[in-house]
Amino acid sequence: MGELVLAAVIIVSCAVGVLWVPRIRSNPCEHGGVLRHPGTWLAVVVGAMMVNQILFTAFVDQAWNGDPSPVAMYLPSGWFDLADLGSTADVLPAWPWTVLHVQAALELPFVMSAYLLVCRWFGADAFGRLIAARWLISASFTITFCLIEWDLHNPYTVVDIVIRVVAAVVTPLLLPLLAAGGSGPPALLPFALSAAALGAMVLAVYDVATLYNLGHAMSWTPSVGIALVVLLGARLWARRDVPARRVAGSAAASLGWFLTVFAVPALAVRYGFNFGVAPLSMASGLLIVGVALWRGWDRQMLPQLGIAAVTGSAGAAIGAAVAHGHPEATLLAAATGFVLLAGAACAVLDRREAVRT
C-alpha cells in the first residue's frame, strides 16, 4: 500500500513541478538582514535538533538506564549510537518528548530551509518561485515523511504524524518572512561548491541528529570543518563579478530550472528508491532534468550540451564510486561530481569560444 501511495505522490508532485511551478511569477529581488536570511533559521533549527539529541541522551540515561532498546527495537540498524555525557546526563531534564517527537516537528523546517538557502544563493527568481510553491512542497514532503513514519510503525507513530501535519501548516506560514537576496543567476562553479559543502553539513546533521547518533558527532567534526571552510571560500568567490558566458550561462539557467522543477517532488523521488518504486524515481528524475534543459539551454548550443553532459556524467560516476555510508552520501557525491565537471567543461568551451572571437 505504501508503494502505491508514494508512487502516486511522485507522479502528482512531478506533474505539479513540471507543469505548474515554472509558471509561477517569482517575488522581486529583496534584501533583508540576518534575521530574514534562511541560513540563520537553518542554523537555529540545527541547533534545536542538536539540543534535542543531548536531552534525548539524558532521558535514555535516566529513564532507561542508558539503553535505547525500548525505541531502537522498532527501527532499523544505524540508529541510536549515543554519546557518553557522563555526570551531565544526571542533571539535565528527562523529557519523554525528546524521543522521536521533536525530530518530527523539526525535520520539515530543516529540509525546507536548507533547500531555500541553496535557492537563495542561486537568485531571487528561483527563491521566489519556491516561496510561492511552499504549500505544495510542504504537502509533498509531509506525505512522504508520514509514509516513512507508517513504514517504521512504533508506539510514537500516531503522535509523530499529528506533529508533522502541524509542522506542515506552521512552516509555510513563516517562510514568506525570509528575504530573497541577490538577483542571480550565480557563477556555476562557486555555486556548485557552496551547495556541495552545505550538502555535506546537512548529511552530518542527518546522521547525528535525525538518526539519533550523537556518538558520531566527533567523527563528523573534521568533515564538517572542511565543508565549512569550503563554503566560506565559495561564498567569497561567488561575490566576484564574472562576465556572462554563453555556455556557462545556459548551464546555470538549466540548473536554476532544475532547482525550481525538482522542489516539489524531491523527497518523494528520493524515497522511491526505498519503497520499491526505484524505476519510477529514475524516470521522474530524467523527466525533470529534461524539462530543466528544455527551459534553460540555448538551442543553438546542442553540441556543447553533449560535451557538458558526457563530462558531467563522468564526474557523477566518479563521485558515486568514491562515496560511502548513507545513500544520501552517494547522491550528493554524484550530483557534486556532475555539476563540477560539467561546469568546468562549460568554462573551457566558453574560453575556446572567446579565443576564436
mmCIF file of C-alpha atoms in Angstrom:
data_model
loop_
_atom_site.group_PDB
_atom_site.id
_atom_site.type_symbol
_atom_site.label_atom_id
_atom_site.label_comp_id
_atom_site.label_asym_id
_atom_site.label_seq_id
_atom_site.Cartn_x
_atom_site.Cartn_y
_atom_site.Cartn_z
ATOM 1 C CA MET A 1 0.000 0.000 0.000
ATOM 2 C CA GLY A 2 2.811 2.404 0.871
ATOM 3 C CA GLU A 3 4.427 1.817 -2.507
ATOM 4 C CA LEU A 4 1.226 2.739 -4.337
ATOM 5 C CA VAL A 5 0.717 5.897 -2.287
ATOM 6 C CA LEU A 6 4.304 7.037 -2.759
ATOM 7 C CA ALA A 7 4.110 6.282 -6.488
ATOM 8 C CA ALA A 8 1.013 8.493 -6.659
ATOM 9 C CA VAL A 9 2.837 11.247 -4.740
ATOM 10 C CA ILE A 10 5.783 11.047 -7.155
ATOM 11 C CA ILE A 11 3.549 11.230 -10.224
ATOM 12 C CA VAL A 12 1.365 14.073 -8.938
ATOM 13 C CA SER A 13 4.248 16.106 -7.488
ATOM 14 C CA CYS A 14 6.287 15.703 -10.692
ATOM 15 C CA ALA A 15 3.319 16.864 -12.745
ATOM 16 C CA VAL A 16 2.924 19.891 -10.476
ATOM 17 C CA GLY A 17 6.641 20.654 -10.603
ATOM 18 C CA VAL A 18 6.847 20.347 -14.375
ATOM 19 C CA LEU A 19 3.560 21.943 -15.421
ATOM 20 C CA TRP A 20 2.676 24.477 -12.745
ATOM 21 C CA VAL A 21 5.669 25.649 -10.695
ATOM 22 C CA PRO A 22 7.563 27.125 -13.712
ATOM 23 C CA ARG A 23 4.534 29.304 -14.462
ATOM 24 C CA ILE A 24 4.670 30.996 -11.064
ATOM 25 C CA ARG A 25 5.651 34.645 -11.099
ATOM 26 C CA SER A 26 8.535 34.918 -8.664
ATOM 27 C CA ASN A 27 8.881 37.515 -5.945
ATOM 28 C CA PRO A 28 11.004 40.584 -6.725
ATOM 29 C CA CYS A 29 14.588 40.754 -5.523
ATOM 30 C CA GLU A 30 14.578 41.659 -1.861
ATOM 31 C CA HIS A 31 17.456 42.123 0.565
ATOM 32 C CA GLY A 32 16.961 41.510 4.252
ATOM 33 C CA GLY A 33 19.018 41.416 7.397
ATOM 34 C CA VAL A 34 20.395 38.436 9.267
ATOM 35 C CA LEU A 35 17.029 37.650 10.834
ATOM 36 C CA ARG A 36 15.447 37.211 7.392
ATOM 37 C CA HIS A 37 18.194 35.020 5.980
ATOM 38 C CA PRO A 38 17.257 31.326 5.552
ATOM 39 C CA GLY A 39 20.765 30.365 6.663
ATOM 40 C CA THR A 40 20.091 31.927 10.064
ATOM 41 C CA TRP A 41 16.984 29.855 10.606
ATOM 42 C CA LEU A 42 18.624 26.735 9.258
ATOM 43 C CA ALA A 43 21.285 27.215 11.946
ATOM 44 C CA VAL A 44 18.568 27.733 14.582
ATOM 45 C CA VAL A 45 16.775 24.528 13.552
ATOM 46 C CA VAL A 46 20.029 22.542 13.528
ATOM 47 C CA GLY A 47 20.871 23.934 16.972
ATOM 48 C CA ALA A 48 17.475 22.840 18.281
ATOM 49 C CA MET A 49 17.980 19.367 16.801
ATOM 50 C CA MET A 50 21.371 19.039 18.500
ATOM 51 C CA VAL A 51 19.983 20.213 21.841
ATOM 52 C CA ASN A 52 17.271 17.582 21.477
ATOM 53 C CA GLN A 53 19.954 14.918 20.957
ATOM 54 C CA ILE A 54 21.627 15.893 24.240
ATOM 55 C CA LEU A 55 18.317 15.893 26.107
ATOM 56 C CA PHE A 56 17.341 12.593 24.495
ATOM 57 C CA THR A 57 20.599 11.043 25.680
ATOM 58 C CA ALA A 58 19.902 12.344 29.205
ATOM 59 C CA PHE A 59 16.404 10.860 29.065
ATOM 60 C CA VAL A 60 17.737 7.459 27.989
ATOM 61 C CA ASP A 61 20.323 7.516 30.771
ATOM 62 C CA GLN A 62 17.800 8.447 33.445
ATOM 63 C CA ALA A 63 14.678 6.580 32.327
ATOM 64 C CA TRP A 64 16.122 3.545 30.521
ATOM 65 C CA ASN A 65 19.488 3.144 32.266
ATOM 66 C CA GLY A 66 21.367 4.176 29.098
ATOM 67 C CA ASP A 67 19.775 1.507 26.914
ATOM 68 C CA PRO A 68 17.815 2.899 23.905
ATOM 69 C CA SER A 69 16.380 -0.525 23.002
ATOM 70 C CA PRO A 70 12.792 0.386 24.079
ATOM 71 C CA VAL A 71 12.663 2.583 20.930
ATOM 72 C CA ALA A 72 15.554 1.136 18.918
ATOM 73 C CA MET A 73 13.759 -2.222 18.667
ATOM 74 C CA TYR A 74 11.201 -0.613 16.310
ATOM 75 C CA LEU A 75 13.712 0.981 13.937
ATOM 76 C CA PRO A 76 16.357 -0.330 11.515
ATOM 77 C CA SER A 77 20.039 -0.615 12.296
ATOM 78 C CA GLY A 78 22.138 2.542 12.097
ATOM 79 C CA TRP A 79 20.168 4.474 14.711
ATOM 80 C CA PHE A 80 20.837 5.356 18.380
ATOM 81 C CA ASP A 81 24.602 5.328 18.694
ATOM 82 C CA LEU A 82 24.542 7.519 21.780
ATOM 83 C CA ALA A 83 27.293 9.642 23.277
ATOM 84 C CA ASP A 84 28.502 9.331 26.858
ATOM 85 C CA LEU A 85 27.502 12.522 28.672
ATOM 86 C CA GLY A 86 28.913 11.337 31.993
ATOM 87 C CA SER A 87 27.548 13.062 35.082
ATOM 88 C CA THR A 88 25.997 15.803 32.927
ATOM 89 C CA ALA A 89 23.194 13.410 31.951
ATOM 90 C CA ASP A 90 22.061 13.246 35.582
ATOM 91 C CA VAL A 91 21.403 16.984 35.909
ATOM 92 C CA LEU A 92 19.633 17.559 32.591
ATOM 93 C CA PRO A 93 15.833 17.322 32.359
ATOM 94 C CA ALA A 94 14.495 13.928 31.281
ATOM 95 C CA TRP A 95 11.774 14.778 28.767
ATOM 96 C CA PRO A 96 9.946 11.877 27.056
ATOM 97 C CA TRP A 97 9.077 14.158 24.112
ATOM 98 C CA THR A 98 12.701 14.096 23.027
ATOM 99 C CA VAL A 99 12.047 10.541 21.790
ATOM 100 C CA LEU A 100 11.110 10.963 18.080
ATOM 101 C CA HIS A 101 8.553 13.759 18.651
ATOM 102 C CA VAL A 102 10.903 16.780 18.473
ATOM 103 C CA GLN A 103 12.512 15.314 15.367
ATOM 104 C CA ALA A 104 9.061 15.061 13.771
ATOM 105 C CA ALA A 105 8.493 18.772 14.431
ATOM 106 C CA LEU A 106 11.852 19.968 13.110
ATOM 107 C CA GLU A 107 12.546 17.751 10.101
ATOM 108 C CA LEU A 108 10.341 19.683 7.656
ATOM 109 C CA PRO A 109 11.729 23.138 8.580
ATOM 110 C CA PHE A 110 15.213 21.625 8.370
ATOM 111 C CA VAL A 111 14.922 20.325 4.809
ATOM 112 C CA MET A 112 12.894 23.271 3.501
ATOM 113 C CA SER A 113 15.210 25.922 4.945
ATOM 114 C CA ALA A 114 18.248 24.086 3.529
ATOM 115 C CA TYR A 115 16.652 23.930 0.068
ATOM 116 C CA LEU A 116 15.643 27.584 0.271
ATOM 117 C CA LEU A 117 19.178 28.566 1.233
ATOM 118 C CA VAL A 118 20.515 26.883 -1.909
ATOM 119 C CA CYS A 119 17.875 28.665 -3.995
ATOM 120 C CA ARG A 120 18.749 31.998 -2.364
ATOM 121 C CA TRP A 121 22.338 31.512 -3.492
ATOM 122 C CA PHE A 122 21.048 30.890 -6.981
ATOM 123 C CA GLY A 123 18.998 34.057 -7.140
ATOM 124 C CA ALA A 124 15.748 35.800 -6.303
ATOM 125 C CA ASP A 125 13.825 34.206 -9.161
ATOM 126 C CA ALA A 126 14.387 30.615 -8.009
ATOM 127 C CA PHE A 127 13.881 31.623 -4.380
ATOM 128 C CA GLY A 128 10.642 33.445 -5.153
ATOM 129 C CA ARG A 129 9.182 30.539 -7.114
ATOM 130 C CA LEU A 130 9.845 28.199 -4.210
ATOM 131 C CA ILE A 131 8.286 30.572 -1.695
ATOM 132 C CA ALA A 132 5.223 30.748 -3.927
ATOM 133 C CA ALA A 133 5.099 26.928 -4.140
ATOM 134 C CA ARG A 134 5.793 26.398 -0.430
ATOM 135 C CA TRP A 135 2.402 24.827 0.359
ATOM 136 C CA LEU A 136 2.832 22.258 -2.399
ATOM 137 C CA ILE A 137 6.389 21.472 -1.273
ATOM 138 C CA SER A 138 5.235 21.162 2.338
ATOM 139 C CA ALA A 139 2.387 18.838 1.366
ATOM 140 C CA SER A 140 4.576 16.590 -0.783
ATOM 141 C CA PHE A 141 7.340 16.400 1.820
ATOM 142 C CA THR A 142 4.914 15.801 4.683
ATOM 143 C CA ILE A 143 3.056 12.994 2.926
ATOM 144 C CA THR A 144 6.412 11.348 2.216
ATOM 145 C CA PHE A 145 7.567 11.777 5.815
ATOM 146 C CA CYS A 146 4.285 10.311 7.078
ATOM 147 C CA LEU A 147 4.634 7.294 4.781
ATOM 148 C CA ILE A 148 8.104 6.709 6.213
ATOM 149 C CA GLU A 149 6.688 7.072 9.728
ATOM 150 C CA TRP A 150 4.000 4.494 8.998
ATOM 151 C CA ASP A 151 6.502 2.139 7.391
ATOM 152 C CA LEU A 152 8.543 2.305 10.628
ATOM 153 C CA HIS A 153 5.423 1.924 12.777
ATOM 154 C CA ASN A 154 6.032 2.139 16.517
ATOM 155 C CA PRO A 155 4.238 3.425 19.642
ATOM 156 C CA TYR A 156 5.246 7.006 18.775
ATOM 157 C CA THR A 157 3.969 6.963 15.187
ATOM 158 C CA VAL A 158 0.469 8.402 15.539
ATOM 159 C CA VAL A 159 1.589 11.390 17.616
ATOM 160 C CA ASP A 160 4.521 11.945 15.252
ATOM 161 C CA ILE A 161 2.178 12.098 12.268
ATOM 162 C CA VAL A 162 -0.004 14.675 14.035
ATOM 163 C CA ILE A 163 3.113 16.727 14.817
ATOM 164 C CA ARG A 164 4.245 16.536 11.179
ATOM 165 C CA VAL A 165 0.855 17.750 9.967
ATOM 166 C CA VAL A 166 1.053 20.726 12.337
ATOM 167 C CA ALA A 167 4.592 21.474 11.076
ATOM 168 C CA ALA A 168 3.279 21.265 7.506
ATOM 169 C CA VAL A 169 0.954 24.185 8.286
ATOM 170 C CA VAL A 170 3.220 26.300 10.501
ATOM 171 C CA THR A 171 6.359 26.108 8.327
ATOM 172 C CA PRO A 172 4.816 27.509 5.098
ATOM 173 C CA LEU A 173 3.137 30.259 7.105
ATOM 174 C CA LEU A 174 6.537 31.503 8.319
ATOM 175 C CA LEU A 175 8.617 31.093 5.144
ATOM 176 C CA PRO A 176 7.424 34.319 3.429
ATOM 177 C CA LEU A 177 9.228 36.237 6.182
ATOM 178 C CA LEU A 178 12.546 35.202 4.608
ATOM 179 C CA ALA A 179 14.327 37.507 2.159
ATOM 180 C CA ALA A 180 15.257 36.532 -1.390
ATOM 181 C CA GLY A 181 18.736 38.051 -1.597
ATOM 182 C CA GLY A 182 20.541 38.902 -4.854
ATOM 183 C CA SER A 183 19.117 38.752 -8.354
ATOM 184 C CA GLY A 184 21.291 35.914 -9.757
ATOM 185 C CA PRO A 185 21.924 33.643 -11.505
ATOM 186 C CA PRO A 186 25.322 32.915 -9.942
ATOM 187 C CA ALA A 187 28.597 31.741 -11.407
ATOM 188 C CA LEU A 188 28.281 28.000 -11.780
ATOM 189 C CA LEU A 189 31.385 26.658 -10.012
ATOM 190 C CA PRO A 190 31.191 28.676 -6.760
ATOM 191 C CA PHE A 191 27.503 27.856 -6.557
ATOM 192 C CA ALA A 192 28.220 24.135 -7.022
ATOM 193 C CA LEU A 193 30.904 24.218 -4.315
ATOM 194 C CA SER A 194 28.556 26.084 -1.963
ATOM 195 C CA ALA A 195 25.752 23.561 -2.483
ATOM 196 C CA ALA A 196 28.107 20.604 -2.101
ATOM 197 C CA ALA A 197 29.582 21.969 1.142
ATOM 198 C CA LEU A 198 26.116 22.636 2.545
ATOM 199 C CA GLY A 199 25.058 19.143 1.476
ATOM 200 C CA ALA A 200 27.973 17.620 3.389
ATOM 201 C CA MET A 201 26.944 19.506 6.539
ATOM 202 C CA VAL A 202 23.297 18.519 6.070
ATOM 203 C CA LEU A 203 24.397 14.898 5.744
ATOM 204 C CA ALA A 204 26.257 15.167 9.065
ATOM 205 C CA VAL A 205 23.152 16.598 10.741
ATOM 206 C CA TYR A 206 21.066 13.809 9.193
ATOM 207 C CA ASP A 207 23.307 11.129 10.682
ATOM 208 C CA VAL A 208 23.875 12.727 14.077
ATOM 209 C CA ALA A 209 20.519 14.370 14.785
ATOM 210 C CA THR A 210 17.892 12.709 12.609
ATOM 211 C CA LEU A 211 19.125 9.174 13.322
ATOM 212 C CA TYR A 212 19.983 9.941 16.975
ATOM 213 C CA ASN A 213 23.670 9.152 16.571
ATOM 214 C CA LEU A 214 25.160 11.744 18.894
ATOM 215 C CA GLY A 215 28.056 9.334 19.329
ATOM 216 C CA HIS A 216 29.059 10.082 15.714
ATOM 217 C CA ALA A 217 29.422 13.817 16.320
ATOM 218 C CA MET A 218 33.176 13.783 16.928
ATOM 219 C CA SER A 219 33.895 11.634 13.883
ATOM 220 C CA TRP A 220 31.975 14.138 11.727
ATOM 221 C CA THR A 221 33.873 17.149 13.090
ATOM 222 C CA PRO A 222 36.779 17.117 10.554
ATOM 223 C CA SER A 223 34.424 16.711 7.591
ATOM 224 C CA VAL A 224 32.131 19.472 8.804
ATOM 225 C CA GLY A 225 35.134 21.741 9.427
ATOM 226 C CA ILE A 226 36.417 21.204 5.889
ATOM 227 C CA ALA A 227 32.931 21.738 4.453
ATOM 228 C CA LEU A 228 32.585 24.986 6.395
ATOM 229 C CA VAL A 229 35.909 26.299 5.058
ATOM 230 C CA VAL A 230 34.899 25.334 1.507
ATOM 231 C CA LEU A 231 31.530 27.022 1.978
ATOM 232 C CA LEU A 232 33.056 30.262 3.215
ATOM 233 C CA GLY A 233 35.559 30.286 0.361
ATOM 234 C CA ALA A 234 32.857 29.533 -2.203
ATOM 235 C CA ARG A 235 30.627 32.319 -0.900
ATOM 236 C CA LEU A 236 33.541 34.793 -1.139
ATOM 237 C CA TRP A 237 34.258 33.555 -4.672
ATOM 238 C CA ALA A 238 30.582 33.970 -5.567
ATOM 239 C CA ARG A 239 30.795 37.705 -4.756
ATOM 240 C CA ARG A 240 33.200 38.347 -7.605
ATOM 241 C CA ASP A 241 31.711 39.824 -10.738
ATOM 242 C CA VAL A 242 32.011 37.287 -13.550
ATOM 243 C CA PRO A 243 31.193 38.277 -17.131
ATOM 244 C CA ALA A 244 28.307 36.339 -18.640
ATOM 245 C CA ARG A 245 29.330 33.451 -20.896
ATOM 246 C CA ARG A 246 27.062 31.650 -23.344
ATOM 247 C CA VAL A 247 27.699 28.023 -22.409
ATOM 248 C CA ALA A 248 28.052 28.548 -18.664
ATOM 249 C CA GLY A 249 25.009 30.834 -18.795
ATOM 250 C CA SER A 250 22.924 28.103 -20.407
ATOM 251 C CA ALA A 251 24.138 25.609 -17.820
ATOM 252 C CA ALA A 252 23.302 27.990 -14.962
ATOM 253 C CA ALA A 253 19.837 28.694 -16.387
ATOM 254 C CA SER A 254 19.180 24.956 -16.705
ATOM 255 C CA LEU A 255 20.342 24.340 -13.151
ATOM 256 C CA GLY A 256 18.030 27.080 -11.918
ATOM 257 C CA TRP A 257 15.098 25.449 -13.648
ATOM 258 C CA PHE A 258 16.111 22.097 -12.176
ATOM 259 C CA LEU A 259 16.023 23.553 -8.659
ATOM 260 C CA THR A 260 12.594 25.003 -9.399
ATOM 261 C CA VAL A 261 11.017 21.928 -11.002
ATOM 262 C CA PHE A 262 12.594 19.419 -8.612
ATOM 263 C CA ALA A 263 11.489 21.162 -5.415
ATOM 264 C CA VAL A 264 8.004 19.667 -5.065
ATOM 265 C CA PRO A 265 8.814 16.006 -5.904
ATOM 266 C CA ALA A 266 12.344 15.998 -4.404
ATOM 267 C CA LEU A 267 11.716 13.995 -1.233
ATOM 268 C CA ALA A 268 9.237 11.597 -2.815
ATOM 269 C CA VAL A 269 11.640 10.855 -5.679
ATOM 270 C CA ARG A 270 14.457 10.241 -3.186
ATOM 271 C CA TYR A 271 12.466 7.765 -1.075
ATOM 272 C CA GLY A 272 11.055 5.986 -4.081
ATOM 273 C CA PHE A 273 14.321 4.016 -4.017
ATOM 274 C CA ASN A 274 13.433 2.760 -0.521
ATOM 275 C CA PHE A 275 9.801 1.974 -1.237
ATOM 276 C CA GLY A 276 10.293 -0.310 -4.223
ATOM 277 C CA VAL A 277 9.442 2.215 -6.941
ATOM 278 C CA ALA A 278 13.011 2.986 -7.999
ATOM 279 C CA PRO A 279 12.221 2.809 -11.770
ATOM 280 C CA LEU A 280 9.567 5.494 -11.306
ATOM 281 C CA SER A 281 12.002 7.660 -9.324
ATOM 282 C CA MET A 282 14.651 7.324 -12.031
ATOM 283 C CA ALA A 283 12.157 8.101 -14.790
ATOM 284 C CA SER A 284 10.933 11.133 -12.842
ATOM 285 C CA GLY A 285 14.492 12.353 -12.365
ATOM 286 C CA LEU A 286 15.208 12.065 -16.083
ATOM 287 C CA LEU A 287 11.986 13.924 -16.881
ATOM 288 C CA ILE A 288 12.891 16.762 -14.521
ATOM 289 C CA VAL A 289 16.388 17.037 -15.993
ATOM 290 C CA GLY A 290 14.915 17.067 -19.497
ATOM 291 C CA VAL A 291 12.438 19.818 -18.614
ATOM 292 C CA ALA A 292 15.193 21.889 -16.982
ATOM 293 C CA LEU A 293 17.383 21.606 -20.078
ATOM 294 C CA TRP A 294 14.458 22.379 -22.376
ATOM 295 C CA ARG A 295 13.706 25.566 -20.482
ATOM 296 C CA GLY A 296 17.249 26.678 -19.742
ATOM 297 C CA TRP A 297 19.623 25.563 -22.506
ATOM 298 C CA ASP A 298 20.255 27.639 -25.620
ATOM 299 C CA ARG A 299 19.102 25.537 -28.600
ATOM 300 C CA GLN A 300 21.970 26.882 -30.677
ATOM 301 C CA MET A 301 24.493 25.112 -28.449
ATOM 302 C CA LEU A 302 23.382 21.485 -28.573
ATOM 303 C CA PRO A 303 26.904 20.160 -29.340
ATOM 304 C CA GLN A 304 28.191 21.939 -26.242
ATOM 305 C CA LEU A 305 25.352 20.355 -24.269
ATOM 306 C CA GLY A 306 26.522 16.931 -25.375
ATOM 307 C CA ILE A 307 30.086 17.626 -24.257
ATOM 308 C CA ALA A 308 28.949 19.006 -20.892
ATOM 309 C CA ALA A 309 26.583 16.058 -20.345
ATOM 310 C CA VAL A 310 29.240 13.434 -21.065
ATOM 311 C CA THR A 311 31.800 15.206 -18.889
ATOM 312 C CA GLY A 312 29.282 15.665 -16.090
ATOM 313 C CA SER A 313 28.246 12.010 -16.270
ATOM 314 C CA ALA A 314 31.874 11.013 -15.819
ATOM 315 C CA GLY A 315 32.024 13.266 -12.750
ATOM 316 C CA ALA A 316 28.840 11.703 -11.376
ATOM 317 C CA ALA A 317 30.293 8.216 -11.844
ATOM 318 C CA ILE A 318 33.485 9.216 -10.035
ATOM 319 C CA GLY A 319 31.527 10.808 -7.186
ATOM 320 C CA ALA A 320 29.298 7.763 -6.756
ATOM 321 C CA ALA A 321 32.323 5.454 -6.800
ATOM 322 C CA VAL A 322 34.196 7.258 -4.034
ATOM 323 C CA ALA A 323 31.176 7.860 -1.788
ATOM 324 C CA HIS A 324 30.358 5.588 1.121
ATOM 325 C CA GLY A 325 27.911 5.459 4.003
ATOM 326 C CA HIS A 326 24.306 6.595 3.651
ATOM 327 C CA PRO A 327 22.595 6.538 0.221
ATOM 328 C CA GLU A 328 22.315 10.317 0.539
ATOM 329 C CA ALA A 329 26.121 10.496 0.527
ATOM 330 C CA THR A 330 26.225 8.709 -2.827
ATOM 331 C CA LEU A 331 23.569 11.018 -4.288
ATOM 332 C CA LEU A 332 25.392 14.100 -3.008
ATOM 333 C CA ALA A 333 28.768 12.951 -4.334
ATOM 334 C CA ALA A 334 27.305 12.048 -7.732
ATOM 335 C CA ALA A 335 25.462 15.360 -8.060
ATOM 336 C CA THR A 336 28.547 17.306 -6.977
ATOM 337 C CA GLY A 337 30.769 15.457 -9.425
ATOM 338 C CA PHE A 338 28.317 16.045 -12.245
ATOM 339 C CA VAL A 339 27.927 19.791 -11.692
ATOM 340 C CA LEU A 340 31.612 20.449 -11.046
ATOM 341 C CA LEU A 341 32.921 18.614 -14.107
ATOM 342 C CA ALA A 342 30.085 19.816 -16.332
ATOM 343 C CA GLY A 343 30.708 23.363 -15.109
ATOM 344 C CA ALA A 344 34.419 23.020 -15.798
ATOM 345 C CA ALA A 345 33.640 21.762 -19.314
ATOM 346 C CA CYS A 346 31.360 24.754 -19.880
ATOM 347 C CA ALA A 347 34.119 27.106 -18.721
ATOM 348 C CA VAL A 348 36.590 25.519 -21.160
ATOM 349 C CA LEU A 349 34.083 25.735 -24.001
ATOM 350 C CA ASP A 350 33.435 29.400 -23.236
ATOM 351 C CA ARG A 351 37.163 30.108 -23.137
ATOM 352 C CA ARG A 352 37.652 28.457 -26.536
ATOM 353 C CA GLU A 353 34.799 30.491 -27.971
ATOM 354 C CA ALA A 354 36.303 33.698 -26.562
ATOM 355 C CA VAL A 355 39.663 32.908 -28.118
ATOM 356 C CA ARG A 356 38.088 32.305 -31.517
ATOM 357 C CA THR A 357 36.237 35.616 -31.438
#
